[in-house]
Amino acid sequence: MGYDRISALPDCLRTQILLWLPTRDSIKTSVLSTRWRNLWLDVPGLDLHSNDLDSFSKAATNNFGNSFLKFNRQTRLQKFKINYDNYKSFGNSSQIREWLVTAVDHLGVQHLDFKDQNATCYSCFLPVNIYQSKTLVSLKLQRVVVPKNPEFVFSLPCLKIMHLKKFVTTLKIFYLTFHPVRSGNDDSVEIDAPRLIKYMSFSDRIVVKNLNSLLKIDIDTDFNIKIGGFKSFIIIPFPKFYNLAHIQAAFSSSSLSLLSVFLESCSNLKSLILDFSVSTEPEQKMDLTKVPQCLISTLERVEINKLNMWEGPGMKLATYFIMNSAVLKKIKVVPMTVSGEEVPPQHQVFINYRGDELRKSFLGFVVKAMREAKINVFTDEVEVKGRDLQNLFRRIEESRVAVVILSERYTESSWCLDELVKMKEQMDQDKLVVIPIFYRLGATNCKRLVGTFGDNFRNLEREYRSEPERIKKWKEALISIPQKVGLTLAGHRPGSVWVQWFKEVILKGSVHNFWTTKPKQSFFWFVNKLLKLKDTIFPLVKLRIQNGESALFWFDNWTPFGSLSDHLSNSPSRLGIPPHATVSSLFRNGSWHLPPARTETQVQLQAYLMTITLTEDQDYYEWEINGQVSERFKTGELYAYLCAERADVQWSKAVWFSGGIPRHNFHTWLSVLDRIPTRDRLISWGINVDANCLLCNSMPESRNHLFFSCSFSFQLWSKVASKLEIQPQRGWEDTLNQMTALHLQKSHRLLVLTAWQATAYWLWNERNARLHSNTFRSVDSIFKLLDRQLINKVQSFRELNPRRSSQMMQRWIRFA
């Protein structure tokens, strides 16, 4: 039997888990054990549905509710949810009101959810003390009636979420709502809720005041259609929502004129989600000549769901947003079929790639984006050598589109190349569209097989030299596919997919959020590394204010004082300025709107602001390093700034040079610094290992011994040096000085340095193979590996500098 982790939790946590269940299910847990028997009574919430207690009498139901609330009198009630039907045996309306009074007045309920199941008659008048609760955080009411009293004040100071549906003030108003009769009386209800951040209302008779902190609104305009006696519906005066950034609304073709009213009132709107429907009512045309301010300056994302692609109003609406939204980044249209069902996912896309680094970064971003767009994607997650490829070939045949991500490591895999051949066959028969993506790789490198891409292919070619027909098909596919129009992704340019992924996923759509985003365990390590560097680079990144619409007042480096959240040493809320307020939001009608200065730092800030006048141009960033201003990022300047000035070392040009093999350069650099883990270093760290050299087994192993005092290593180095026409030195220091002081022709010098580093690299590779794999190779075997690698490297220079490549090749093979 498995271990019961929930039972091992303390009672306080288990009651919080039971709080998420209906009370009926919480009671059922009492049969589990004696420890669970009475635990449901300690749950700080009641969740009852009329169907749960059908078999009980009204008296039994009343006793149960009274006993539960009495038992919880000493604790604060978190949740109180009632789904009530007066026609069933679920208590009565007076008893329900008593329960609500107890929950609100005596138990301080925080989340209240009440629904009257009887859809034909609004028979439940709720106690008015609900609307003056000092503890309610969320309030959800459906099909309830509030008696109209002009002197009563609705006040909910702690309310953050309110959901009101089919909410009326009297039975008379209910009649008016569903019948074409107009009333001259003011039948609206005003609610004072200054902390409300999310508002969902399905009635036009609720007026919410003091919406200072409203961030999100969910609106259903169907109520407009139900009022048959009105030809048009206008809210006067319509409130201005300055902080409202997200709207999700249901609009039909008969209420489009109301949409333009909402957009006009939301000057800082960023996200709009519309559930669109075509109504049988007469269409109210939206004025498409007016462009609200939010479309010009802030609206970045629009989503239109259930759009009928064959109806004029819906397509006009989508076109309107595309043509008039100046800063729109994404528009998503989810169409409907004739039957009302959503369009099924598109044809499958097959993605062909090689390497874990792609799977964990770029590929993950591409796959997520495609799946969010409801595109079927197939990627082979695990590559197993020897597996039958017929299943993958069938997947390619089933696909309509194939994406080939060509990287330097692509030609390491025969599997990838076989898939590429199959794609070419399908493409030649017009059954497949192939889109190549060159990931940090030039298209020419693919077609001409040069660079690391070509080196890997030639290694594979030698491995499969007994299958010439297969190799021929690989080459034909590598020539044919890159000729298609594709996408080149080189590095982390401003428009690269990696940059877009970092901005959209990590920074939530805005680069300005970099200063407020904190590292998380769910992020990749390199993302957390960048986020941890923000304090270091903050002084170097200057935001130059123009229109101030993108600059965060508190967190961007836009003043001489740096971050204002640090400079003013105050919580943002104490100055009455929201945490994510922009600079432009504080500059209205040609003047700054800030609270009076109370400290010296505030005086300094306001004095500086008097020197700034906003324009219509866009804000932009500049790098400022040691007083030097640049709009471009320069790695060398930043490295010099972070590492301070250091004296050049004489051996640098022998280690780092253009045309070298990167892994060899890096290994040589570690060797020069004596940072490779040789056995003498391991012993100095207190690790008990044999001190003898793994290559000659006669002397203690050290950096100086391996390169090239060891008899085995010196034998290999002598063999290489003879082809380079140089005199081999036995000691490490002597060899390093020799490489540093080379006075040779450029091509000869490049060949010597490349061969020297390759010799050191393959000697270290052999040492590790003997230590970890217990495999031994002779000097001649290692030389063959080195020789093949060096020839491939020299051939890779042929495209850019054929003369140098020819000179190096002739010198190397002269004494073959």
Coordinates of C-alpha atoms in Angstrom, one line a residue, residues 384-662:
V384 CA 18.1 6.3 -30.0
K385 CA 20.8 4.9 -32.3
G386 CA 19.7 1.9 -34.3
R387 CA 16.0 2.6 -34.0
D388 CA 13.8 1.9 -37.1
L389 CA 13.3 5.1 -39.0
Q390 CA 10.1 3.9 -40.8
N391 CA 7.9 5.4 -38.0
L392 CA 9.6 8.8 -38.5
F393 CA 9.3 8.6 -42.3
R394 CA 5.6 7.9 -41.8
R395 CA 5.3 11.0 -39.7
I396 CA 7.0 13.1 -42.5
E397 CA 4.5 11.6 -45.0
E398 CA 1.6 12.6 -42.8
S399 CA 2.8 16.2 -42.5
R400 CA 2.1 19.1 -44.8
V401 CA 5.0 21.3 -43.5
A402 CA 8.5 20.4 -42.4
V403 CA 10.8 22.7 -40.5
V404 CA 14.6 21.9 -40.7
I405 CA 16.7 23.6 -38.1
L406 CA 20.3 23.5 -39.5
S407 CA 23.0 24.0 -36.9
E408 CA 26.7 23.2 -36.8
R409 CA 26.0 19.9 -35.1
Y410 CA 23.3 18.9 -37.6
T411 CA 25.7 16.7 -39.7
E412 CA 26.8 14.7 -36.7
S413 CA 23.7 12.6 -37.0
S414 CA 23.0 10.2 -39.8
W415 CA 19.4 10.0 -38.5
C416 CA 18.9 13.7 -39.3
L417 CA 20.3 13.4 -42.8
D418 CA 18.1 10.3 -43.6
E419 CA 15.1 12.4 -42.5
L420 CA 16.3 15.2 -44.7
V421 CA 16.5 12.8 -47.7
K422 CA 12.9 11.7 -47.0
M423 CA 11.8 15.4 -46.9
K424 CA 13.5 16.1 -50.2
E425 CA 11.6 13.1 -51.8
Q426 CA 8.3 14.4 -50.5
M427 CA 9.2 18.0 -51.6
D428 CA 10.0 16.9 -55.1
Q429 CA 6.6 15.3 -55.4
D430 CA 4.9 18.5 -54.1
K431 CA 3.6 16.7 -51.1
L432 CA 5.6 18.7 -48.5
V433 CA 6.6 22.3 -47.9
V434 CA 10.1 22.5 -46.4
I435 CA 11.2 25.6 -44.5
P436 CA 14.9 25.7 -43.5
I437 CA 16.1 27.6 -40.4
F438 CA 19.8 28.4 -40.3
Y439 CA 20.6 28.5 -36.6
R440 CA 23.9 30.4 -36.2
L441 CA 24.9 29.0 -39.5
G442 CA 25.2 30.4 -43.0
A443 CA 23.4 28.9 -45.9
T444 CA 26.6 28.7 -47.9
N445 CA 28.2 26.5 -45.1
C446 CA 25.4 24.0 -45.7
K447 CA 25.6 23.9 -49.5
R448 CA 29.5 23.9 -49.7
L449 CA 30.0 21.8 -46.5
V450 CA 32.6 24.1 -44.9
G451 CA 33.4 25.0 -41.3
T452 CA 32.4 22.8 -38.4
F453 CA 29.3 21.8 -40.3
G454 CA 31.4 20.4 -43.1
D455 CA 33.9 18.8 -40.8
N456 CA 31.2 16.9 -39.0
F457 CA 29.8 15.7 -42.4
R458 CA 33.2 14.4 -43.5
N459 CA 33.6 12.5 -40.3
L460 CA 30.2 10.9 -41.0
E461 CA 31.2 10.3 -44.6
R462 CA 34.3 8.3 -43.5
E463 CA 32.1 6.3 -41.0
Y464 CA 29.6 5.3 -43.8
R465 CA 32.1 5.0 -46.7
S466 CA 30.8 1.6 -47.5
E467 CA 27.4 3.2 -48.4
P468 CA 28.3 5.6 -51.3
E469 CA 24.6 5.8 -52.6
R470 CA 23.4 6.9 -49.1
I471 CA 26.2 9.6 -48.9
K472 CA 25.2 10.8 -52.4
K473 CA 21.6 11.3 -51.3
W474 CA 22.8 13.2 -48.2
K475 CA 24.8 15.6 -50.3
E476 CA 21.9 16.2 -52.8
A477 CA 19.5 16.9 -49.9
L478 CA 22.0 19.3 -48.3
I479 CA 22.4 21.2 -51.6
S480 CA 18.6 21.3 -52.4
I481 CA 17.0 22.2 -49.0
P482 CA 19.2 25.3 -48.2
Q483 CA 18.2 26.7 -51.6
K484 CA 14.6 27.2 -50.3
V485 CA 13.7 30.6 -48.8
G486 CA 14.4 30.2 -45.1
L487 CA 15.2 32.1 -41.9
T488 CA 18.7 32.9 -40.6
L489 CA 19.1 33.2 -36.8
A490 CA 22.6 34.4 -36.0
G491 CA 23.3 35.2 -32.4
H492 CA 21.1 37.3 -30.2
R493 CA 20.2 40.2 -32.4
P494 CA 17.4 42.5 -31.4
G495 CA 15.0 40.7 -33.7
S496 CA 16.2 37.1 -33.0
V497 CA 13.8 34.5 -31.7
W498 CA 15.9 34.1 -28.5
V499 CA 15.5 37.8 -27.8
Q500 CA 11.8 37.6 -28.5
W501 CA 11.4 34.5 -26.3
F502 CA 13.3 36.3 -23.4
K503 CA 11.1 39.4 -23.8
E504 CA 7.7 37.6 -24.1
V505 CA 8.2 34.7 -21.7
I506 CA 10.6 36.0 -19.0
L507 CA 9.9 39.7 -19.1
K508 CA 6.1 39.3 -19.8
G509 CA 6.2 41.4 -23.0
S510 CA 8.2 44.4 -22.0
V511 CA 12.0 45.0 -21.7
H512 CA 11.3 47.5 -18.9
N513 CA 10.3 44.6 -16.7
F514 CA 13.9 43.5 -16.6
W515 CA 14.5 45.7 -13.6
T516 CA 11.6 44.2 -11.6
T517 CA 11.9 40.5 -12.6
K518 CA 13.4 38.3 -10.0
P519 CA 15.3 35.0 -10.5
K520 CA 13.2 31.8 -10.2
Q521 CA 14.0 28.1 -9.9
S522 CA 11.8 27.4 -12.9
F523 CA 14.0 29.7 -15.1
F524 CA 17.0 28.4 -17.1
W525 CA 20.3 29.0 -15.3
F526 CA 21.5 31.5 -17.9
V527 CA 18.3 33.5 -17.4
N528 CA 18.9 33.7 -13.7
K529 CA 22.5 34.6 -14.4
L530 CA 21.3 37.6 -16.5
L531 CA 18.8 38.7 -13.9
K532 CA 21.4 38.6 -11.2
L533 CA 23.6 41.0 -13.2
K534 CA 20.9 43.8 -13.4
D535 CA 22.3 45.7 -10.4
T536 CA 25.7 45.7 -12.1
I537 CA 24.6 46.9 -15.5
F538 CA 21.8 49.3 -14.3
P539 CA 24.1 52.3 -14.1
L540 CA 25.3 51.6 -17.7
V541 CA 21.8 51.5 -19.4
K542 CA 20.3 55.0 -19.8
L543 CA 16.7 55.5 -20.9
R544 CA 16.4 58.8 -22.8
I545 CA 13.0 60.3 -22.3
Q546 CA 11.1 61.5 -25.3
N547 CA 7.3 60.8 -24.9
G548 CA 7.7 58.9 -21.6
E549 CA 5.1 56.3 -22.6
S550 CA 7.4 53.3 -22.1
A551 CA 9.5 54.6 -19.2
L552 CA 8.7 53.2 -15.8
F553 CA 8.7 56.1 -13.3
W554 CA 10.1 54.1 -10.4
F555 CA 12.4 51.5 -11.9
D556 CA 14.0 52.7 -15.2
N557 CA 17.3 54.7 -15.2
W558 CA 15.9 57.8 -16.7
T559 CA 17.1 60.5 -14.3
P560 CA 20.5 61.5 -13.0
F561 CA 19.5 59.9 -9.6
G562 CA 19.2 56.4 -11.0
S563 CA 16.3 54.2 -9.7
L564 CA 13.8 56.5 -8.1
S565 CA 12.5 53.7 -5.9
D566 CA 16.0 53.7 -4.2
H567 CA 16.6 57.5 -4.5
L568 CA 13.4 58.5 -2.8
S569 CA 13.6 55.7 -0.2
N570 CA 9.9 55.5 0.0
S571 CA 7.3 52.9 -0.9
P572 CA 5.8 53.9 -4.2
S573 CA 2.3 53.9 -2.7
R574 CA 3.2 56.6 -0.2
L575 CA 3.6 59.2 -2.9
G576 CA 0.3 58.1 -4.5
I577 CA 2.1 56.9 -7.7
P578 CA 1.4 53.3 -8.8
P579 CA 4.4 50.9 -8.9
H580 CA 4.2 50.5 -12.7
A581 CA 3.3 54.1 -13.6
T582 CA 4.9 55.5 -16.7
V583 CA 6.5 58.9 -16.9
S584 CA 3.9 60.1 -19.4
S585 CA 1.1 59.3 -17.0
L586 CA 2.4 61.9 -14.6
F587 CA 2.7 64.6 -17.3
R588 CA -0.7 66.0 -18.4
N589 CA -1.7 69.2 -20.1
G590 CA 1.9 70.4 -20.2
S591 CA 2.7 70.1 -16.5
W592 CA 3.8 67.5 -14.0
H593 CA 1.3 66.1 -11.6
L594 CA 3.2 65.0 -8.5
P595 CA 2.4 65.4 -4.8
P596 CA 4.1 68.3 -2.9
A597 CA 7.7 67.7 -2.1
R598 CA 8.3 66.9 1.6
T599 CA 12.0 65.8 1.6
E600 CA 15.1 67.2 0.0
T601 CA 15.4 64.3 -2.4
Q602 CA 11.8 65.0 -3.7
V603 CA 12.8 68.7 -4.1
Q604 CA 15.8 67.6 -6.2
L605 CA 13.6 65.4 -8.4
Q606 CA 10.9 68.0 -9.0
A607 CA 13.6 70.6 -9.8
Y608 CA 15.0 68.1 -12.4
L609 CA 11.5 67.5 -13.9
M610 CA 11.1 71.2 -14.5
T611 CA 13.9 70.9 -17.1
I612 CA 12.1 68.1 -19.1
T613 CA 9.4 68.5 -21.7
L614 CA 7.9 65.5 -23.3
T615 CA 7.8 65.2 -27.1
E616 CA 6.1 62.9 -29.6
D617 CA 9.2 60.8 -30.3
Q618 CA 9.7 57.3 -28.9
D619 CA 11.9 56.7 -25.8
Y620 CA 15.2 55.0 -26.5
Y621 CA 18.1 53.4 -24.7
E622 CA 21.8 54.2 -24.7
W623 CA 24.8 52.6 -23.3
E624 CA 27.1 54.9 -21.2
I625 CA 30.3 53.3 -20.1
N626 CA 33.0 55.5 -18.5
G627 CA 31.3 58.6 -19.9
Q628 CA 31.3 57.2 -23.5
V629 CA 27.7 57.1 -24.9
S630 CA 26.7 54.6 -27.6
E631 CA 23.4 53.3 -29.0
R632 CA 25.0 49.9 -29.7
F633 CA 26.1 47.3 -27.3
K634 CA 29.9 46.5 -27.5
T635 CA 31.1 43.3 -25.7
G636 CA 34.7 44.5 -25.5
E637 CA 33.9 47.8 -23.8
L638 CA 31.6 46.1 -21.3
Y639 CA 34.2 43.4 -20.6
A640 CA 36.9 46.0 -20.0
Y641 CA 34.6 47.9 -17.7
L642 CA 33.7 44.8 -15.6
C643 CA 37.2 43.4 -15.4
A644 CA 39.0 46.8 -15.1
E645 CA 42.3 47.5 -16.9
R646 CA 44.7 44.6 -17.0
A647 CA 48.1 44.3 -18.6
D648 CA 48.4 42.4 -21.8
V649 CA 50.3 39.1 -21.5
Q650 CA 52.9 38.1 -24.1
W651 CA 51.3 34.7 -24.8
S652 CA 47.9 36.0 -25.7
K653 CA 48.4 35.9 -29.4
A654 CA 49.7 32.3 -29.2
V655 CA 46.5 31.2 -27.4
W656 CA 43.8 33.4 -29.0
F657 CA 44.0 33.9 -32.8
S658 CA 41.7 34.1 -35.7
G659 CA 41.1 30.8 -37.5
G660 CA 41.9 28.6 -34.5
I661 CA 39.7 25.7 -33.2
P662 CA 37.7 27.1 -30.3

